[in-house]
PDB file of C-alpha atoms in Angstrom:
ATOM      1  CA  THR A1041     -41.670 122.503-169.274  1.00 60.00           C
ATOM      2  CA  LEU A1042     -39.107 119.856-168.426  1.00 64.00           C
ATOM      3  CA  ASN A1043     -37.190 120.505-165.275  1.00 67.00           C
ATOM      4  CA  VAL A1044     -33.708 119.005-165.510  1.00 70.00           C
ATOM      5  CA  GLY A1045     -31.760 118.343-162.387  1.00 70.00           C
ATOM      6  CA  THR A1046     -30.143 115.745-160.236  1.00 74.00           C
ATOM      7  CA  PRO A1047     -32.294 114.533-157.353  1.00 73.00           C
ATOM      8  CA  SER A1048     -30.655 114.377-153.971  1.00 75.00           C
ATOM      9  CA  ASP A1049     -29.662 111.031-152.536  1.00 73.00           C
ATOM     10  CA  ASP A1050     -32.564 108.904-151.255  1.00 72.00           C
ATOM     11  CA  SER A1051     -35.165 111.318-152.636  1.00 72.00           C
ATOM     12  CA  VAL A1052     -36.686 108.977-155.259  1.00 70.00           C
ATOM     13  CA  GLY A1053     -38.948 106.257-153.931  1.00 69.00           C
ATOM     14  CA  ALA A1054     -42.087 104.280-154.732  1.00 65.00           C
ATOM     15  CA  ALA A1055     -44.216 107.434-154.875  1.00 68.00           C
ATOM     16  CA  GLN A1056     -42.149 108.760-157.785  1.00 67.00           C
ATOM     17  CA  ILE A1057     -42.214 105.506-159.824  1.00 65.00           C
ATOM     18  CA  LYS A1058     -45.289 104.584-161.836  1.00 67.00           C
ATOM     19  CA  ALA A1059     -46.733 101.160-161.060  1.00 62.00           C
ATOM     20  CA  ASP A1060     -46.661 100.100-164.715  1.00 60.00           C
ATOM     21  CA  LEU A1061     -42.961 100.870-165.080  1.00 60.00           C
ATOM     22  CA  ILE A1062     -42.123  97.313-164.060  1.00 59.00           C
ATOM     23  CA  SER A1063     -45.341  95.351-164.536  1.00 57.00           C
ATOM     24  CA  GLY A1064     -45.966  96.837-167.977  1.00 54.00           C
ATOM     25  CA  THR A1065     -47.844  95.030-170.721  1.00 55.00           C
ATOM     26  CA  THR A1066     -45.076  92.640-171.716  1.00 64.00           C
ATOM     27  CA  ALA A1067     -45.146  90.309-168.728  1.00 66.00           C
ATOM     28  CA  LEU A1068     -43.711  86.869-169.449  1.00 70.00           C
ATOM     29  CA  THR A1069     -46.264  84.124-170.022  1.00 71.00           C
ATOM     30  CA  SER A1070     -43.713  81.276-170.172  1.00 73.00           C
ATOM     31  CA  ALA A1071     -40.261  80.442-168.871  1.00 72.00           C
ATOM     32  CA  PRO A1072     -37.629  83.070-169.699  1.00 76.00           C
ATOM     33  CA  ALA A1073     -35.288  82.513-172.626  1.00 78.00           C
ATOM     34  CA  ASP A1074     -31.676  81.716-171.750  1.00 76.00           C
ATOM     35  CA  THR A1075     -30.630  85.219-172.887  1.00 81.00           C
ATOM     36  CA  ASP A1076     -33.316  87.051-170.873  1.00 81.00           C
ATOM     37  CA  GLU A1077     -31.705  89.167-168.170  1.00 81.00           C
ATOM     38  CA  PHE A1078     -32.445  89.804-164.516  1.00 79.00           C
ATOM     39  CA  LEU A1079     -31.171  92.599-162.294  1.00 75.00           C
ATOM     40  CA  VAL A1080     -29.375  91.520-159.155  1.00 77.00           C
ATOM     41  CA  SER A1081     -27.574  93.361-156.412  1.00 72.00           C
ATOM     42  CA  ASP A1082     -23.956  92.284-156.041  1.00 73.00           C
ATOM     43  CA  ALA A1083     -22.910  93.724-152.665  1.00 69.00           C
ATOM     44  CA  GLY A1084     -24.929  96.839-153.433  1.00 69.00           C
ATOM     45  CA  THR A1085     -23.907  97.166-157.098  1.00 76.00           C
ATOM     46  CA  LEU A1086     -26.730  96.567-159.578  1.00 75.00           C
ATOM     47  CA  LYS A1087     -25.741  94.034-162.262  1.00 79.00           C
ATOM     48  CA  ARG A1088     -27.416  92.109-165.095  1.00 82.00           C
ATOM     49  CA  ILE A1089     -27.351  88.302-165.245  1.00 83.00           C
ATOM     50  CA  ASP A1090     -28.587  85.932-167.958  1.00 80.00           C
ATOM     51  CA  TYR A1091     -31.294  83.452-167.033  1.00 75.00           C
ATOM     52  CA  SER A1092     -29.076  80.633-168.366  1.00 71.00           C
ATOM     53  CA  LEU A1093     -26.695  81.229-165.452  1.00 69.00           C
ATOM     54  CA  ILE A1094     -29.293  80.895-162.708  1.00 70.00           C
ATOM     55  CA  LYS A1095     -31.873  78.449-163.981  1.00 66.00           C
ATOM     56  CA  GLY A1096     -31.896  75.024-162.395  1.00 66.00           C
ATOM     57  CA  GLY A1097     -32.703  71.635-163.851  1.00 70.00           C
ATOM     58  CA  LYS A1098     -36.349  70.715-164.106  1.00 86.00           C
ATOM     59  CA  VAL A1099     -38.312  67.558-164.778  1.00 90.00           C
ATOM     60  CA  LEU A1100     -39.369  67.611-168.430  1.00 90.00           C
ATOM     61  CA  GLN A1101     -41.166  64.256-168.619  1.00 94.00           C
ATOM     62  CA  VAL A1102     -41.818  61.124-166.595  1.00 96.00           C
ATOM     63  CA  VAL A1103     -42.508  57.581-167.797  1.00 97.00           C
ATOM     64  CA  ASN A1104     -42.926  54.406-165.782  1.00 96.00           C
ATOM     65  CA  ALA A1105     -43.706  50.700-165.925  1.00 97.00           C
ATOM     66  CA  THR A1106     -44.641  48.094-163.314  1.00 96.00           C
ATOM     67  CA  ASP A1107     -44.503  44.314-162.913  1.00 96.00           C
ATOM     68  CA  SER A1108     -46.097  42.163-160.202  1.00 95.00           C
ATOM     69  CA  THR A1109     -44.916  38.754-161.477  1.00 95.00           C
ATOM     70  CA  VAL A1110     -42.161  36.923-159.562  1.00 95.00           C
ATOM     71  CA  ARG A1111     -39.054  36.736-161.767  1.00 96.00           C
ATOM     72  CA  THR A1112     -36.157  34.322-161.226  1.00 96.00           C
ATOM     73  CA  THR A1113     -32.822  33.452-162.770  1.00 97.00           C
ATOM     74  CA  THR A1114     -29.924  31.060-162.249  1.00 97.00           C
ATOM     75  CA  SER A1115     -27.776  32.773-164.882  1.00 97.00           C
ATOM     76  CA  THR A1116     -24.311  33.911-163.826  1.00 96.00           C
ATOM     77  CA  SER A1117     -24.320  36.441-166.691  1.00 95.00           C
ATOM     78  CA  TYR A1118     -26.728  39.347-166.882  1.00 95.00           C
ATOM     79  CA  VAL A1119     -30.138  38.540-168.325  1.00 97.00           C
ATOM     80  CA  THR A1120     -33.358  40.516-168.555  1.00 96.00           C
ATOM     81  CA  ALA A1121     -34.876  40.506-165.088  1.00 95.00           C
ATOM     82  CA  SER A1122     -38.349  41.329-166.361  1.00 93.00           C
ATOM     83  CA  ASN A1123     -39.741  42.079-169.804  1.00 93.00           C
ATOM     84  CA  ALA A1124     -42.270  44.322-168.050  1.00 94.00           C
ATOM     85  CA  LEU A1125     -39.751  46.407-166.094  1.00 94.00           C
ATOM     86  CA  THR A1126     -38.662  48.332-169.159  1.00 96.00           C
ATOM     87  CA  ALA A1127     -39.443  51.894-170.196  1.00 97.00           C
ATOM     88  CA  ASN A1128     -38.720  54.103-173.193  1.00 97.00           C
ATOM     89  CA  ILE A1129     -37.949  57.801-173.088  1.00 97.00           C
ATOM     90  CA  THR A1130     -37.059  60.289-175.819  1.00 96.00           C
ATOM     91  CA  PRO A1131     -34.940  63.135-174.411  1.00 94.00           C
ATOM     92  CA  SER A1132     -35.800  66.600-175.707  1.00 91.00           C
ATOM     93  CA  ALA A1133     -32.129  67.690-175.779  1.00 91.00           C
ATOM     94  CA  THR A1134     -28.739  65.977-175.862  1.00 93.00           C
ATOM     95  CA  SER A1135     -27.828  67.827-172.663  1.00 90.00           C
ATOM     96  CA  SER A1136     -30.704  66.249-170.728  1.00 92.00           C
ATOM     97  CA  LYS A1137     -30.054  63.634-168.081  1.00 94.00           C
ATOM     98  CA  VAL A1138     -32.309  60.698-167.240  1.00 96.00           C
ATOM     99  CA  LEU A1139     -32.939  59.819-163.610  1.00 96.00           C
ATOM    100  CA  ILE A1140     -33.729  56.098-163.340  1.00 97.00           C
ATOM    101  CA  MET A1141     -35.426  54.754-160.216  1.00 97.00           C
ATOM    102  CA  VAL A1142     -36.201  51.075-159.637  1.00 97.00           C
ATOM    103  CA  SER A1143     -38.115  49.706-156.673  1.00 96.00           C
ATOM    104  CA  SER A1144     -38.953  46.072-155.900  1.00 96.00           C
ATOM    105  CA  THR A1145     -38.107  43.210-153.528  1.00 95.00           C
ATOM    106  CA  ALA A1146     -35.173  40.843-153.981  1.00 94.00           C
ATOM    107  CA  TYR A1147     -34.104  37.406-152.765  1.00 91.00           C
ATOM    108  CA  ASN A1148     -31.618  34.569-153.284  1.00 93.00           C
ATOM    109  CA  ASN A1149     -32.566  31.060-152.160  1.00 91.00           C
ATOM    110  CA  GLY A1150     -29.057  30.103-151.039  1.00 88.00           C
ATOM    111  CA  ASN A1151     -25.862  31.517-149.565  1.00 89.00           C
ATOM    112  CA  ASN A1152     -25.159  33.473-152.719  1.00 92.00           C
ATOM    113  CA  ASP A1153     -25.399  36.946-154.227  1.00 93.00           C
ATOM    114  CA  THR A1154     -27.909  38.245-156.721  1.00 95.00           C
ATOM    115  CA  TYR A1155     -26.741  41.262-158.709  1.00 95.00           C
ATOM    116  CA  TYR A1156     -29.076  43.877-160.187  1.00 96.00           C
ATOM    117  CA  THR A1157     -28.350  46.616-162.706  1.00 96.00           C
ATOM    118  CA  ILE A1158     -29.943  48.714-165.452  1.00 97.00           C
ATOM    119  CA  TYR A1159     -29.193  48.496-169.138  1.00 96.00           C
ATOM    120  CA  ARG A1160     -29.545  51.357-171.592  1.00 96.00           C
ATOM    121  CA  ALA A1161     -30.285  49.451-174.814  1.00 93.00           C
ATOM    122  CA  SER A1162     -27.511  46.800-174.782  1.00 92.00           C
ATOM    123  CA  SER A1163     -25.147  48.653-172.420  1.00 93.00           C
ATOM    124  CA  ASN A1164     -24.870  48.245-168.664  1.00 94.00           C
ATOM    125  CA  VAL A1165     -25.003  51.722-167.087  1.00 94.00           C
ATOM    126  CA  ALA A1166     -22.925  50.517-164.103  1.00 91.00           C
ATOM    127  CA  SER A1167     -19.231  51.225-164.494  1.00 79.00           C
ATOM    128  CA  GLY A1168     -15.951  50.573-162.755  1.00 72.00           C
ATOM    129  CA  ASN A1169     -14.803  47.327-161.209  1.00 73.00           C
ATOM    130  CA  GLU A1170     -18.313  46.491-160.025  1.00 79.00           C
ATOM    131  CA  ASP A1171     -20.852  45.847-162.762  1.00 90.00           C
ATOM    132  CA  GLU A1172     -23.921  46.006-160.521  1.00 92.00           C
ATOM    133  CA  LEU A1173     -25.965  48.859-159.081  1.00 93.00           C
ATOM    134  CA  SER A1174     -27.281  46.719-156.226  1.00 93.00           C
ATOM    135  CA  ARG A1175     -26.487  43.342-154.679  1.00 92.00           C
ATOM    136  CA  VAL A1176     -28.520  41.067-152.406  1.00 92.00           C
ATOM    137  CA  TYR A1177     -26.973  38.246-150.394  1.00 90.00           C
ATOM    138  CA  GLY A1178     -29.071  35.178-149.634  1.00 86.00           C
ATOM    139  CA  ASP A1179     -28.433  34.021-146.076  1.00 81.00           C
ATOM    140  CA  ASN A1180     -29.713  30.443-146.263  1.00 74.00           C
ATOM    141  CA  GLY A1181     -32.543  31.775-148.407  1.00 68.00           C
ATOM    142  CA  VAL A1182     -34.248  33.742-145.636  1.00 74.00           C
ATOM    143  CA  ASN A1183     -33.594  37.380-146.475  1.00 80.00           C
ATOM    144  CA  ILE A1184     -36.225  38.987-148.687  1.00 88.00           C
ATOM    145  CA  VAL A1185     -35.152  42.607-148.839  1.00 91.00           C
ATOM    146  CA  PRO A1186     -36.343  45.851-150.441  1.00 93.00           C
ATOM    147  CA  LEU A1187     -34.515  46.672-153.664  1.00 94.00           C
ATOM    148  CA  HIS A1188     -34.046  50.330-154.560  1.00 95.00           C
ATOM    149  CA  ILE A1189     -31.838  51.606-157.364  1.00 95.00           C
ATOM    150  CA  SER A1190     -31.315  55.235-158.390  1.00 95.00           C
ATOM    151  CA  PHE A1191     -29.000  56.200-161.226  1.00 95.00           C
ATOM    152  CA  LEU A1192     -28.522  59.464-163.145  1.00 95.00           C
ATOM    153  CA  ASP A1193     -27.651  58.714-166.768  1.00 96.00           C
ATOM    154  CA  SER A1194     -26.428  60.996-169.563  1.00 95.00           C
ATOM    155  CA  PRO A1195     -27.623  59.334-172.786  1.00 96.00           C
ATOM    156  CA  ASN A1196     -26.496  62.305-174.960  1.00 95.00           C
ATOM    157  CA  THR A1197     -29.199  61.759-177.570  1.00 95.00           C
ATOM    158  CA  THR A1198     -32.597  62.959-178.710  1.00 95.00           C
ATOM    159  CA  SER A1199     -33.520  59.501-180.005  1.00 96.00           C
ATOM    160  CA  GLN A1200     -35.689  57.090-178.038  1.00 97.00           C
ATOM    161  CA  VAL A1201     -33.771  55.259-175.308  1.00 97.00           C
ATOM    162  CA  THR A1202     -34.844  52.013-173.631  1.00 97.00           C
ATOM    163  CA  TYR A1203     -33.955  51.264-170.008  1.00 98.00           C
ATOM    164  CA  GLN A1204     -34.482  47.808-168.509  1.00 97.00           C
ATOM    165  CA  VAL A1205     -33.698  45.953-165.267  1.00 97.00           C
ATOM    166  CA  TYR A1206     -31.207  43.065-165.518  1.00 97.00           C
ATOM    167  CA  MET A1207     -30.006  40.533-162.962  1.00 96.00           C
ATOM    168  CA  LYS A1208     -27.557  37.653-162.484  1.00 96.00           C
ATOM    169  CA  VAL A1209     -26.423  35.407-159.635  1.00 96.00           C
ATOM    170  CA  GLY A1210     -23.185  34.236-158.105  1.00 94.00           C
ATOM    171  CA  GLY A1211     -25.008  30.982-157.388  1.00 94.00           C
ATOM    172  CA  GLY A1212     -28.408  29.763-156.287  1.00 92.00           C
ATOM    173  CA  THR A1213     -31.559  31.333-157.726  1.00 94.00           C
ATOM    174  CA  GLY A1214     -32.112  35.058-157.779  1.00 94.00           C
ATOM    175  CA  HIS A1215     -35.604  36.509-157.404  1.00 95.00           C
ATOM    176  CA  LEU A1216     -37.316  39.813-158.182  1.00 96.00           C
ATOM    177  CA  ASN A1217     -40.824  40.965-157.149  1.00 95.00           C
ATOM    178  CA  VAL A1218     -41.021  38.551-154.212  1.00 92.00           C
ATOM    179  CA  ASN A1219     -44.133  37.761-152.121  1.00 87.00           C
ATOM    180  CA  GLY A1220     -46.617  39.516-154.381  1.00 85.00           C
ATOM    181  CA  SER A1221     -44.838  42.853-154.427  1.00 91.00           C
ATOM    182  CA  THR A1222     -45.045  45.093-157.493  1.00 95.00           C
ATOM    183  CA  GLY A1223     -41.774  46.253-158.992  1.00 96.00           C
ATOM    184  CA  SER A1224     -41.522  49.585-160.766  1.00 97.00           C
ATOM    185  CA  ILE A1225     -39.151  51.525-163.000  1.00 97.00           C
ATOM    186  CA  ILE A1226     -39.501  55.297-163.319  1.00 97.00           C
ATOM    187  CA  LEU A1227     -37.624  57.477-165.807  1.00 97.00           C
ATOM    188  CA  MET A1228     -37.415  61.257-165.424  1.00 96.00           C
ATOM    189  CA  GLU A1229     -35.890  63.540-168.023  1.00 95.00           C
ATOM    190  CA  ILE A1230     -34.012  66.307-166.191  1.00 92.00           C
ATOM    191  CA  GLY A1231     -33.376  69.444-168.242  1.00 88.00           C
ATOM    192  CA  ALA A1232     -29.881  70.919-168.137  1.00 75.00           C
TER     193      ALA A1232
END
């Protein structure tokens, strides 16, 4: 016999709900789909929300390359800083972003600037009036400094993309990977 009625307020609790009502046999074994829904309380009102609205970006892949050879240039136009400090990545979606991180040491042997940037294929990712992502000034050739570049790029492709470190000088000789240091470039695909 089924008893039909309306329970009084606050009369239904954990003791009246079966444990398998929520856990069930269809537990997710991977990340939810964008259209999967969650229940949330909005100021006490229970509402549904799609996973696509609350998911955050995540790292989908990481690639890197290193170079421990000292590299120099006297070019006043951008040239490849190092054939070894280059890395390829193939984004899994056009909406993905690529976080580029470069770490090394830098130096100019005179009272001049050395400019460093990153190229995606044949395009400089730096924009605006300044065409560099980092600049090092040589104060009578005595300042060897750490070089760190971080840039978030939106390549908008699912084809392989090549990123490479470039440099140029305002004068003097620019250096990369000074005093036996090892330079590195790291690429991270960040999902939308």
